XYZ file of C-alpha atoms in Angstrom:
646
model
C -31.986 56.008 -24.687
C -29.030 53.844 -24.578
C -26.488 53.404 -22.003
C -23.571 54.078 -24.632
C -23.412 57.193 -27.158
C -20.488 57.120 -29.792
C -19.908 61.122 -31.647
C -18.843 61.145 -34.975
C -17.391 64.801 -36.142
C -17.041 65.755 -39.383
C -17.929 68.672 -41.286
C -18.013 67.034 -44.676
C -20.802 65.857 -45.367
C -20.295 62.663 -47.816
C -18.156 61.789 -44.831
C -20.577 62.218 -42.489
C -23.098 60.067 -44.294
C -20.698 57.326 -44.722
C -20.306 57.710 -40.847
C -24.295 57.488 -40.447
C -24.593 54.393 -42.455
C -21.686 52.277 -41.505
C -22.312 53.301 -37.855
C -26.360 52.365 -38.025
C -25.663 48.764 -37.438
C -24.742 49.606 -33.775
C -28.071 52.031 -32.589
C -29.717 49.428 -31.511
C -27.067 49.789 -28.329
C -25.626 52.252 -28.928
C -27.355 56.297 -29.489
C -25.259 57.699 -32.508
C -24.287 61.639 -32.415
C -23.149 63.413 -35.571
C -21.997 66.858 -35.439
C -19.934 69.383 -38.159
C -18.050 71.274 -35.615
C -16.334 71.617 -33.026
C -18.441 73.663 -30.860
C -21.504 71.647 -31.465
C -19.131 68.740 -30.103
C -18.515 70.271 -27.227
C -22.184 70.908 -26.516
C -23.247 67.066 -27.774
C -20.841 66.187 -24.943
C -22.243 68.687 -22.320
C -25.960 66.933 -22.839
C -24.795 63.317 -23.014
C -23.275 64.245 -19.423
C -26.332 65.954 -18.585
C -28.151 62.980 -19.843
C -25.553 60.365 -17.599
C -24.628 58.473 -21.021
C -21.499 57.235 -21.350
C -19.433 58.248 -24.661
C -18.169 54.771 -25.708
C -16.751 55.796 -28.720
C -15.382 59.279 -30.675
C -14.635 59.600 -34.551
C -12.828 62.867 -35.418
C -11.954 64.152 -38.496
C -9.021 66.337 -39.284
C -7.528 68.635 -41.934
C -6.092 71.446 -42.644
C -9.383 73.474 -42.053
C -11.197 71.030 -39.179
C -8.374 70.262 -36.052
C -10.117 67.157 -34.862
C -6.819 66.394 -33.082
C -6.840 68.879 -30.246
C -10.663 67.754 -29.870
C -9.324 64.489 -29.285
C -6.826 65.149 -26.987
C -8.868 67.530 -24.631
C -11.102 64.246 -23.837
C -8.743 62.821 -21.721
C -8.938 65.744 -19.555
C -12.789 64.765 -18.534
C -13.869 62.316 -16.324
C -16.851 61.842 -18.264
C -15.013 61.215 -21.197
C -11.764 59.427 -20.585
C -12.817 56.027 -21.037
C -13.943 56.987 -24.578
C -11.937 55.002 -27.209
C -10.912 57.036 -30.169
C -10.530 57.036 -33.665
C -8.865 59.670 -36.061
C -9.309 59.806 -39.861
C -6.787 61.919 -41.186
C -5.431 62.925 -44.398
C -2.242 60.870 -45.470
C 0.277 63.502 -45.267
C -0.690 64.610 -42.352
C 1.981 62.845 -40.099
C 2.510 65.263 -37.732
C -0.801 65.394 -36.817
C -0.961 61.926 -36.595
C 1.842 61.871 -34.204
C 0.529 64.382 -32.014
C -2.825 62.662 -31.706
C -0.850 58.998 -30.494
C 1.493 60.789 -27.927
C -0.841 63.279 -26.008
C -3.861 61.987 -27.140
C -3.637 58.308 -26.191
C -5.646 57.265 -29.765
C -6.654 54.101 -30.543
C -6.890 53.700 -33.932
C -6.275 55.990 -37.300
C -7.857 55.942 -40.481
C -6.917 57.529 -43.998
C -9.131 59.338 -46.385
C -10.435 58.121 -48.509
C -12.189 55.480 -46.616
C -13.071 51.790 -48.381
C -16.375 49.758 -47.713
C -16.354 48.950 -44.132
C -13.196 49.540 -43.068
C -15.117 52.218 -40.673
C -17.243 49.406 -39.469
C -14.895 47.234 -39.210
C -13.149 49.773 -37.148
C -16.066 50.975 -34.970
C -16.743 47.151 -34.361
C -13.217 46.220 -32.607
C -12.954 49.485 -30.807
C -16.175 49.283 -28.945
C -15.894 45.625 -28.262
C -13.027 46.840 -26.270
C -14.990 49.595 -24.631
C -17.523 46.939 -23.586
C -15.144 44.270 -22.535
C -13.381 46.959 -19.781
C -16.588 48.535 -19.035
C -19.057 46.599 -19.170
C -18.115 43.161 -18.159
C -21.725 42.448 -16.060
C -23.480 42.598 -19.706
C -21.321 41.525 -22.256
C -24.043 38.910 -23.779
C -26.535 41.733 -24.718
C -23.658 43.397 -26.586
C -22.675 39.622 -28.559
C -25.152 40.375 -31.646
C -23.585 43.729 -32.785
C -19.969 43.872 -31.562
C -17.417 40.825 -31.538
C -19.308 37.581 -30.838
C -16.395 35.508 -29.895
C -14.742 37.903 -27.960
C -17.533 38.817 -26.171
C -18.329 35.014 -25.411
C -15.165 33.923 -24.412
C -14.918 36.611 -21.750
C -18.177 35.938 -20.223
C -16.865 32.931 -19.694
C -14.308 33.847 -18.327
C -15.775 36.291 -15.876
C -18.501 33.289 -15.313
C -15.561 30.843 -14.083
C -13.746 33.616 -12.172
C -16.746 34.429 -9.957
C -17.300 30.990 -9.124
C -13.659 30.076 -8.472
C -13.867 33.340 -6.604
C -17.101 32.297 -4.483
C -15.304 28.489 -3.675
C -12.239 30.725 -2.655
C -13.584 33.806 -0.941
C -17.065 34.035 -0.256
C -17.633 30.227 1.929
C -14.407 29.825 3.607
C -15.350 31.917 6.810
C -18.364 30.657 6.999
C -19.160 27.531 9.528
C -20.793 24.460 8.164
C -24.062 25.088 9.522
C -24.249 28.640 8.090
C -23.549 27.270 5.036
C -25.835 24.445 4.955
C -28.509 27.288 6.470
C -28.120 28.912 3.158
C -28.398 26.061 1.051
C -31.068 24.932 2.908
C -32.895 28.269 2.898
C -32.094 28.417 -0.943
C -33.817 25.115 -1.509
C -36.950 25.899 0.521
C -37.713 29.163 -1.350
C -37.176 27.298 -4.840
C -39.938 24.672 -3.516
C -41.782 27.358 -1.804
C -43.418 28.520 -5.432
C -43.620 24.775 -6.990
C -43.660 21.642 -5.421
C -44.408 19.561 -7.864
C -41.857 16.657 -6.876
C -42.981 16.870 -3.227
C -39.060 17.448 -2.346
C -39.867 18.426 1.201
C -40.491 15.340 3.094
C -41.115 14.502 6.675
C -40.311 10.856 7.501
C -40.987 8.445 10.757
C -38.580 6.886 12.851
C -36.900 4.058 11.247
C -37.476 5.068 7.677
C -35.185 3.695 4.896
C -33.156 6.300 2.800
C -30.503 4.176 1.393
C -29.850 0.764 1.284
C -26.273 -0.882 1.581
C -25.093 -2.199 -1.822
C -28.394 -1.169 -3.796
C -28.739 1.339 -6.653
C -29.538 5.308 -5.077
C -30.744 8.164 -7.430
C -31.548 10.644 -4.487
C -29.865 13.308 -2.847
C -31.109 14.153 0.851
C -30.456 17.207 2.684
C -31.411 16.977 6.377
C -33.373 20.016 7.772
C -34.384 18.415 11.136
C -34.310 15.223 12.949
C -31.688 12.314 13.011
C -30.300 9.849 10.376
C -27.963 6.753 11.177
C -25.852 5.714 8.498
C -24.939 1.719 8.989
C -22.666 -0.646 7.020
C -22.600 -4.576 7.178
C -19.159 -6.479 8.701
C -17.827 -9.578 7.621
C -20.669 -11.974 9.274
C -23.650 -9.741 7.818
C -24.291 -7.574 10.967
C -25.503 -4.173 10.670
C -22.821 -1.781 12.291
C -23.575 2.195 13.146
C -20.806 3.836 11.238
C -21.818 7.807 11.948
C -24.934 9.910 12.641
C -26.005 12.736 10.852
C -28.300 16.095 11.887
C -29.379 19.076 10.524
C -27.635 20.774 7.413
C -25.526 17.131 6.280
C -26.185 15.261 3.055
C -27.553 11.662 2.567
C -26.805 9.655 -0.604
C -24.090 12.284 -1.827
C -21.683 9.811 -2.843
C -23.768 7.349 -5.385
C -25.475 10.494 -6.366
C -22.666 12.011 -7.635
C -20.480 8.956 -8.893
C -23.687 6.819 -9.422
C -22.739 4.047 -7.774
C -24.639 1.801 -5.638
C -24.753 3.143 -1.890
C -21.934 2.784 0.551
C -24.250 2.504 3.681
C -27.816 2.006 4.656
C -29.444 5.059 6.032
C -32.447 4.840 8.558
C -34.040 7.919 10.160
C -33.568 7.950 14.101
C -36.472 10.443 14.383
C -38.921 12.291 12.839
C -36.911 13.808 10.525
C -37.479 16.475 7.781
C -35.675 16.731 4.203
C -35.237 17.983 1.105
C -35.461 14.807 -1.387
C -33.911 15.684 -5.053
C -33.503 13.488 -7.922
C -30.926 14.507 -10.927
C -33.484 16.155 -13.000
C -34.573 18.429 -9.975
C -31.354 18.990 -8.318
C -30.395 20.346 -12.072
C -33.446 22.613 -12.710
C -32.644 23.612 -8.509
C -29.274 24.748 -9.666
C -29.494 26.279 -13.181
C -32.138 28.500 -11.076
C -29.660 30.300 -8.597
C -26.142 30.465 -10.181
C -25.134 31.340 -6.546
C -26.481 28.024 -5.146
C -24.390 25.823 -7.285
C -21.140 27.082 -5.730
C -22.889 27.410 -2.159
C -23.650 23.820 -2.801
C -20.418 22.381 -4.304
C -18.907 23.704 -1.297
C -21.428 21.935 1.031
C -20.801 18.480 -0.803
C -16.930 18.920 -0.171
C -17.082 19.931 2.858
C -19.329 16.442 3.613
C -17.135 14.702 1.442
C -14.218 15.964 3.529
C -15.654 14.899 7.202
C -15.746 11.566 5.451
C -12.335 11.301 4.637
C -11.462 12.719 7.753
C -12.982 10.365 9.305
C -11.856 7.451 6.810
C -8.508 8.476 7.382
C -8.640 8.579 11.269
C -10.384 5.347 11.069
C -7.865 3.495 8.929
C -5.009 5.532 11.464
C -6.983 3.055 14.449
C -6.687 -0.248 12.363
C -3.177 0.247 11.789
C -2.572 0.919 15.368
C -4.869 -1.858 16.244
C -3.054 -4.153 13.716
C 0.385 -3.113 14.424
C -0.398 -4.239 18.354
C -2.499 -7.474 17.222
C 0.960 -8.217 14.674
C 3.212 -7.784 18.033
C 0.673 -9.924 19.875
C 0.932 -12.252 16.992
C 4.668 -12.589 16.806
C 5.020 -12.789 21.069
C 2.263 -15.922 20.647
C 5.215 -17.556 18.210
C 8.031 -16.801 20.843
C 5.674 -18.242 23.703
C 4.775 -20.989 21.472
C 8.482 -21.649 20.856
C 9.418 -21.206 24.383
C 6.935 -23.534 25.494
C 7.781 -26.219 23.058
C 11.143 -25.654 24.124
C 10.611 -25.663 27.730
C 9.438 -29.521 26.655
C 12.078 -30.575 24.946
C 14.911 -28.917 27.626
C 14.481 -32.099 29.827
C 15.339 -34.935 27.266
C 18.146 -32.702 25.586
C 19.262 -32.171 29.001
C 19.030 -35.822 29.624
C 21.022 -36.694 26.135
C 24.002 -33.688 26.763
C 24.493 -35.895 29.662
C 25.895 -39.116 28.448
C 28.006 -37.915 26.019
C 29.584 -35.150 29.180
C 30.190 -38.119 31.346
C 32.010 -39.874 28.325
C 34.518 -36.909 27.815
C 34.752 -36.783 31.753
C 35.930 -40.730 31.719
C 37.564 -39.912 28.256
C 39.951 -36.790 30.270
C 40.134 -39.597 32.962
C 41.666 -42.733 31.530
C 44.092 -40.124 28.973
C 45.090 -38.219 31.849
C 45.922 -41.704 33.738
C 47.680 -43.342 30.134
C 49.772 -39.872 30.084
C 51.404 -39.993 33.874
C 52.116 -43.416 32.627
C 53.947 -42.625 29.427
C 55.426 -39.889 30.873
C 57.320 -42.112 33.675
C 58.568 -44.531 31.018
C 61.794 -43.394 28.624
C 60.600 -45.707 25.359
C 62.997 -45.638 22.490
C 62.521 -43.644 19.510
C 61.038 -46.728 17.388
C 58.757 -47.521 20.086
C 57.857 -43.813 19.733
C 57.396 -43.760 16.745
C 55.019 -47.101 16.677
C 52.953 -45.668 19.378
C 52.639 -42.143 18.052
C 50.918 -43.863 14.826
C 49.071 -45.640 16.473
C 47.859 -42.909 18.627
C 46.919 -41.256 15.175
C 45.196 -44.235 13.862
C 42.998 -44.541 17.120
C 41.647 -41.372 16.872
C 39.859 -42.259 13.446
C 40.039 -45.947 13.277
C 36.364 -47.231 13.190
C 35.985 -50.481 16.111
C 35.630 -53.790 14.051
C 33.468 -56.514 14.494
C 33.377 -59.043 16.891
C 33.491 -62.082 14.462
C 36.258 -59.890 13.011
C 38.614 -60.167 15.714
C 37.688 -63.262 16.937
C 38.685 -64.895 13.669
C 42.232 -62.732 13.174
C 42.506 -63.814 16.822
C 42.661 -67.143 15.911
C 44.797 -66.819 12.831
C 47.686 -65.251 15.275
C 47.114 -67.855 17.972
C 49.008 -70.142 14.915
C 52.120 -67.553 15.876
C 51.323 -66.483 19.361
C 49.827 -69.255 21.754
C 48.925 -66.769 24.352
C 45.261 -65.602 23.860
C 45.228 -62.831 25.816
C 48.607 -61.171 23.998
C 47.445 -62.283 20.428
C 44.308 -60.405 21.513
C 46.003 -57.034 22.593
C 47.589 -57.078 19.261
C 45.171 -57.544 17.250
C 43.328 -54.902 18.735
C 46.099 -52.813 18.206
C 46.487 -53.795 14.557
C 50.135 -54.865 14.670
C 49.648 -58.580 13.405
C 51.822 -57.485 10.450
C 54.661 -56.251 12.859
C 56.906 -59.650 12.344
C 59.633 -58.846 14.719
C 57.173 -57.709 17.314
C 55.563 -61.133 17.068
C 58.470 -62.686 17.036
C 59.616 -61.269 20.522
C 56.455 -61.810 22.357
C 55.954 -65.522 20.880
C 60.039 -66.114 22.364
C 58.262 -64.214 25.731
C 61.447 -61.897 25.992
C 60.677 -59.214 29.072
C 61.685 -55.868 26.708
C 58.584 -57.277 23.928
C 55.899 -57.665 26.823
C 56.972 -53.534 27.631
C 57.233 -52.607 24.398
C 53.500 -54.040 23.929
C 52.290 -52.346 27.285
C 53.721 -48.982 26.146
C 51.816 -49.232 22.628
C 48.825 -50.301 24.162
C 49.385 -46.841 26.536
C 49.880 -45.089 23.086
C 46.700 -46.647 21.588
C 44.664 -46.320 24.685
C 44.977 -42.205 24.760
C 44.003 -42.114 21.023
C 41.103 -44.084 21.695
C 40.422 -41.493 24.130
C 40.618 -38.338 22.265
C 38.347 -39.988 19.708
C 36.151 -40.145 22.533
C 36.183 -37.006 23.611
C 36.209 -35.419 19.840
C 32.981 -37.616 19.155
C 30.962 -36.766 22.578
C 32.130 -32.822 22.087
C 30.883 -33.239 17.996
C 27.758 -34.346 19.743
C 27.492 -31.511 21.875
C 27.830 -29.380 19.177
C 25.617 -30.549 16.827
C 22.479 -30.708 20.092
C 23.563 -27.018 21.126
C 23.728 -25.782 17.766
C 19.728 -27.225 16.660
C 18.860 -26.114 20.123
C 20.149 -22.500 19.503
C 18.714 -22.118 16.214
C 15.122 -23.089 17.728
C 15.693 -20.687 20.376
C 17.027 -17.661 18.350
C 14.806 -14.768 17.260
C 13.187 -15.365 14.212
C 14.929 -13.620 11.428
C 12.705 -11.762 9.089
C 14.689 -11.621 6.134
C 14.479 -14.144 3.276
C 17.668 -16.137 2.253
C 18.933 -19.192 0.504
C 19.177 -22.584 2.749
C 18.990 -26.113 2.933
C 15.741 -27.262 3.981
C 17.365 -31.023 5.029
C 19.457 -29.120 7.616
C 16.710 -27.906 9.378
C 14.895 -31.035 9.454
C 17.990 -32.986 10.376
C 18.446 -29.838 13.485
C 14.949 -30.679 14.446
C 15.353 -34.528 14.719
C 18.970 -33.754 17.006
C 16.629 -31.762 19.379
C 13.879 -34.731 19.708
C 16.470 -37.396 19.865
C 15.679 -38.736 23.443
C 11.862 -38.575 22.552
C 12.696 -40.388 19.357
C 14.707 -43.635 21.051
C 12.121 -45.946 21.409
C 10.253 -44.990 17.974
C 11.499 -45.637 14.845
C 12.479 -42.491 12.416
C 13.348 -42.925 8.599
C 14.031 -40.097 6.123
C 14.231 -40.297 2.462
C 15.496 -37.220 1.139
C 15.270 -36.134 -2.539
C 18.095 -33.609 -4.037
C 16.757 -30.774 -3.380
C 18.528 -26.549 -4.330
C 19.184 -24.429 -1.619
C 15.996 -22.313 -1.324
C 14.790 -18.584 -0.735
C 12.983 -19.228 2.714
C 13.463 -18.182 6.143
C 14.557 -21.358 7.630
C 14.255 -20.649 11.104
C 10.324 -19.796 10.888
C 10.372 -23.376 8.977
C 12.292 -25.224 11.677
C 9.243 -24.110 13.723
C 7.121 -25.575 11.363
C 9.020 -29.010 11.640
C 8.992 -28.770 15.202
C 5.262 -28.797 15.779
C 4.630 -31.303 12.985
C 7.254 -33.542 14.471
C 6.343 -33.037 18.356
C 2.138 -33.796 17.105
C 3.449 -37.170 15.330
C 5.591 -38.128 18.279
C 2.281 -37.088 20.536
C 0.237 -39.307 18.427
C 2.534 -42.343 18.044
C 1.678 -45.742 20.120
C 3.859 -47.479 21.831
C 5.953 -48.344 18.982
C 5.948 -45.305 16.591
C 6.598 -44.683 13.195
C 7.593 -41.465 11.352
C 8.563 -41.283 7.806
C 9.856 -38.426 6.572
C 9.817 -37.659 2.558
C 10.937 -35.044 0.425
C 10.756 -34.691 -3.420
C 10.416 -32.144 -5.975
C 7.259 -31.517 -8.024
C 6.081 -29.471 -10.940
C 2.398 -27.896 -10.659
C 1.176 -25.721 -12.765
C 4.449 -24.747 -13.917
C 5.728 -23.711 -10.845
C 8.563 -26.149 -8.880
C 7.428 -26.901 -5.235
C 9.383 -28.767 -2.482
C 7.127 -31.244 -1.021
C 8.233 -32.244 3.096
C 5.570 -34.959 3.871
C 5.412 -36.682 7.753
C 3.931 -39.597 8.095
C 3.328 -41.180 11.397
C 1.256 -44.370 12.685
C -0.615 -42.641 15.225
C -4.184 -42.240 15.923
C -5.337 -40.161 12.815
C -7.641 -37.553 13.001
C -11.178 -37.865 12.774
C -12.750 -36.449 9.172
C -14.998 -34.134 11.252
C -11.633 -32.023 12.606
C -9.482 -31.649 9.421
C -10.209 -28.336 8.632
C -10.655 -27.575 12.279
C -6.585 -27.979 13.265
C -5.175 -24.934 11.419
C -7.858 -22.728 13.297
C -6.422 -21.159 17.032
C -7.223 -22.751 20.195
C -7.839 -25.985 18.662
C -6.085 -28.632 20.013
C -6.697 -33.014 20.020
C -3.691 -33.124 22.405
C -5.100 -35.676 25.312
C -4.151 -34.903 28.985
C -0.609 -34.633 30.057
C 0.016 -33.782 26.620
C 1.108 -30.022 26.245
C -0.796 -27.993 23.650
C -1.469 -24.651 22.975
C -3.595 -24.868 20.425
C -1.812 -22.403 18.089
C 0.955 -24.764 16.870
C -0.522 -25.704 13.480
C -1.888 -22.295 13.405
C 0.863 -20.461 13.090
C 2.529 -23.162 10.856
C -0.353 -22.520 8.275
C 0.635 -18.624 8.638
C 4.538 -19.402 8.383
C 4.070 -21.910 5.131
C 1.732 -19.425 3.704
C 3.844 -16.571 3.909
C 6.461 -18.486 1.712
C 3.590 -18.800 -0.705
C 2.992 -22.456 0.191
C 0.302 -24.722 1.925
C -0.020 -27.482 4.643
C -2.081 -30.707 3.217
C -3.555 -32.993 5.327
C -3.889 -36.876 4.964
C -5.292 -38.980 7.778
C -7.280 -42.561 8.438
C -8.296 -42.951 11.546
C -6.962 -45.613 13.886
C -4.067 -45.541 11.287
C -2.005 -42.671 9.473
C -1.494 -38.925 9.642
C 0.076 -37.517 6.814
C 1.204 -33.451 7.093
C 2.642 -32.767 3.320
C 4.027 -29.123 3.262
C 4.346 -27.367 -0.305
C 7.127 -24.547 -0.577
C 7.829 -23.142 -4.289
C 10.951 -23.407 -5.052
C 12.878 -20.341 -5.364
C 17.028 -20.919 -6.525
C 19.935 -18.463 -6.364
C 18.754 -16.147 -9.813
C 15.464 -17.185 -9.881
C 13.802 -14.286 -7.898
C 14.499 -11.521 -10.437
């Protein structure tokens, strides 16, 4: 007996032995009831309830003499037969039975006499496929050979991937990670329980390898007991412990699954017991149980997900840790600047001084020449004179000695008197005639008229003075400021010769007794941050002046060169000092290194932190150095114009 009956009624019976043979192709699933009448329909369906068989599918005639119609509609009125599908064959003109059938007796298909070939297969074929698909969706491959194949396939398939989407959704979620790994494990010890053959369940010894770091891994290891270490190697080759695992994690799962070599060497702790499974085992494993795959899967993302949890929280720590080691970093540069400007405070000090005490003597004597031009009443042309020649002072340069001694002595030819020939040619009025004149004939009014321009010239000479010393001022504060200031972050176009020339200002009084030339090539205003460079020329500057002998040397160079098609700016300083041994070339860019001899100040990080600044424009430091001899520091920058970034 079949689970599935179909009743054909008919009471003709060429019909009903069309029904029998079309229809035979589906007994084999399918028990097949013919009957001429109603009444012995009515009792077919009494025993197939009787017998707890399902009618899948009903065929009912109807004509003028046979109402298969009402029969029809009276099956929806059963439980045991309201899942039937239906199928009436009806004469042409027989619309209104037709009708009735579709609206009150929810039929599925119709048919007209007479039937062609098949078309009651045909028929039969799609309307129980349906039946099986709503009905029967736990079997639908036994059902594949008679009904619709592809139909029937595709919603297996269906039904397959819903289940398991359902399982990853539904069935694990509640559960805790050892439960599930309790029923994976459990799973994989009654597969092995009956065959063995693989000797998947292990026990290992303390200190047994499961993985090796970097090598190839074909294994998948699921912990039952004991203790595994996973370890991974750090920059200088030492083994560090990255995580332990217990019972119900995975070992391997990672190269297993993406077959690459393993992350992390794995070393038992303990004894420890496990379930070892290659990919040919693990497959046969799963293909077993179609609930273990899912059960599984989950497990493996669920270990997959610790690990990114605790990727993620570990990467969360390095940027913490490298955000404080980057403030660390930057506070070394200000205390680093701050100490090499704590050095050069006292000889900038020393230099504001001189030119202060010039503007005080400057205010002085102009203050003193004023009260005395104020007390006099000259006339307007003396006025006049001495107002140019208050003009001219201010930007006249001083000539020569030999100079004035010689147009001295060309006046003296004119004007006897040394000492007044002198005052005017130091106040450039040789070429006043008449003034001449007067002071040659020694008339009283000349010798004033000379004192008062000499007043006039005198307080010119002393705003110059004061204009030069306060230029000076200026020009010390402003390199001395732009050492001091905050380093600003953001990349812009400068002159890399200003910042050089800033530098020099601020090591001026160091600089007296050595001797300093520059040779500077035409360089473009460059994309750099100039203040993290003046840094740079600071410490390269302050080691050459720390390394000079009594009677220094520093040559400072730059030119422009093409290398592998990219324009640098090359900065080379050159001093005569002591050199640096071979032995401690590559030593100097490294922290805490210093050659600076006692009483010299050094950090240590100077050249460091040069090497980072240079490099972060995408440039290097070279070194060149003879002992006894030369030191060379060459710094490369690319050169990057106004247009040339994009």
């Amino acid at each position: 007996m079949n689970r599935y009956a179909v009743l054909c009624l008919d009471n003709n019976p060429i019909s009903a032995e069309q029904f029998r043979l079309e229809l035979s192709a589906f007994s084999s699933k399918f028990d097949i009831f013919s009957v001429e009448s109603i009444e012995e329909a009515q009792s077919a369906l009494e025993y197939l309830e009787e017998r707890e068989q399902t009618v899948a599918l009903v065929i009912a005639s109807h004509h003028a003499h046979f109402n298969g119609v009402d029969f029809l509609i009276g099956l929806d009125k059963t439980p045991h037969t309201e899942r039937a599908r239906k199928i009436l064959i009806s004469c042409s003109s027989d619309i209104d039975a037709i009708l009735t059938a579709v609206n009150e007796g929810r039929l599925d298909h119709c048919l007209t006499k007479p039937l062609p070939d098949n078309v009651l297969f045909n028929t039969a074929q799609k309307e129980l496929t349906q039946f099986i698909l709503r009905n029967c969706k736990e079997d639908l491959l036994s059902y594949s050979q008679i009904l619709d194949q592809h139909k029937l396939l595709r919603a297996h398939i269906e039904n397959q991937m819903s289940n398991y989407q359902a399982g990853f959704l539904h069935d694990y979620h509640s559960m805790s990670d050892n439960e599930l790994a309790e029923q994976v494990i459990s799973a994989l010890q009654q597969f092995f329980k009956a065959n063995d053959e693989t000797k998947a369940c292990r026990t290992y010894s303390p200190e047994h390898l499961l993985t090796v770091e970097g090598e190839p891994n074909s294994f998948l290891w699921f912990i039952t007991s004991g203790e595994v270490a996973l370890y991974k190697r750090d920059e200088q080759g030492m083994q560090r412990e990255v995580v332990r695992h217990t019972k119900g994690n995975i070992v391997g799962g990672m190269s297993f699954v993406t077959g690459e070599c393993s992350f992390s060497t794995a070393l038992t702790l303990t004894e420890t017991k496990v379930i070892k499974l290659d990919r040919n085992v693990f497959r046969k494993v799963m293909q077993s149980d179609s609930n273990l795959l899912p059960l599984f899967t989950n497990l493996l993302l669920r270990h997959f997900n610790r690990r990114l949890q605790r990727s993620i929280n570990t990467k969360l720590q390095l940027q913490k840790t490298l955000e404080s080691l980057e403030s660390a970093h930057q506070q070394l540069i200000e205390r680093e600047k701050m100490a090499m400007l704590g050095q050069l405070v006292a000889g900038v000090a020393h230099e504001l001084n001189n030119p202060i005490a010039a503007i005080l003597r400057g205010v002085e004597n102009l203050t003193h020449t004023l009260e005395g031009l104020l007390t006099q009443l000259p006339t307007a042309e003396v006025q006049i004179k001495g107002v140019q020649l208050l003009t001219r002072a201010q930007t006249a340069k001083p000539a020569s000695t030999a100079e004035l001694r010689s147009r001295v002595k060309e006046l003296n030819s004119t004007l006897p008197d040394r000492a007044i020939a002198k005052k005017v040619v130091n106040l450039g009025l040789e070429s006043d005639s008449e003034l001449v004149s007067q002071l040659a004939k020694k008339k009283d009014n000349a010798s004033s008229t000379l004192e008062t321009l000499e007043q006039y010239h005198q307080a010119g000479a002393s705003l110059r003075s004061i204009n030069v010393c306060a230029a000076r001022i200026a020009d010390m504060v402003k390199s001395l400021k732009g050492y001091a200031r905050a380093d600003d972050e953001r990349m812009h176009y400068a002159d890399i010769h200003e910042g050089i020339e800033d530098t020099l200002v601020i090591f001026e009084n160091k600089l007296k007794v050595h001797q300093v030339s520059t040779d500077y090539a035409p360089l473009p205003r460059m994309l750099c941050q100039p203040i993290a460079l003046q840094q740079v020329w600071t410490n390269l500057i302050s080691n050459a002046i720390d390394a000079f002998p009594d009677k220094g040397s520093l040559k400072i160079q730059t030119r422009e060169v093409e290398k592998e098609q990219q324009r640098y700016a090359v900065i080379s300083f050159e001093d005569n000092g002591c050199g640096i041994p071979d032995s401690q070339k590559k030593a100097i860019f490294e922290l805490n290194f210093t050659t600076k001899k006692e009483g010299n100040f050094g950090l240590g990080i100077g050249l460091s932190i040069c090497q980072q600044i240079v490099a972060a424009h995408k440039g290097w430091i070279d070194v060149q150095s003879e002992l006894n001899a030369f030191t060379c520091m060459t710094v490369w920058l690319p050169v990057i114009e106004e247009g040339d970034e994009t």
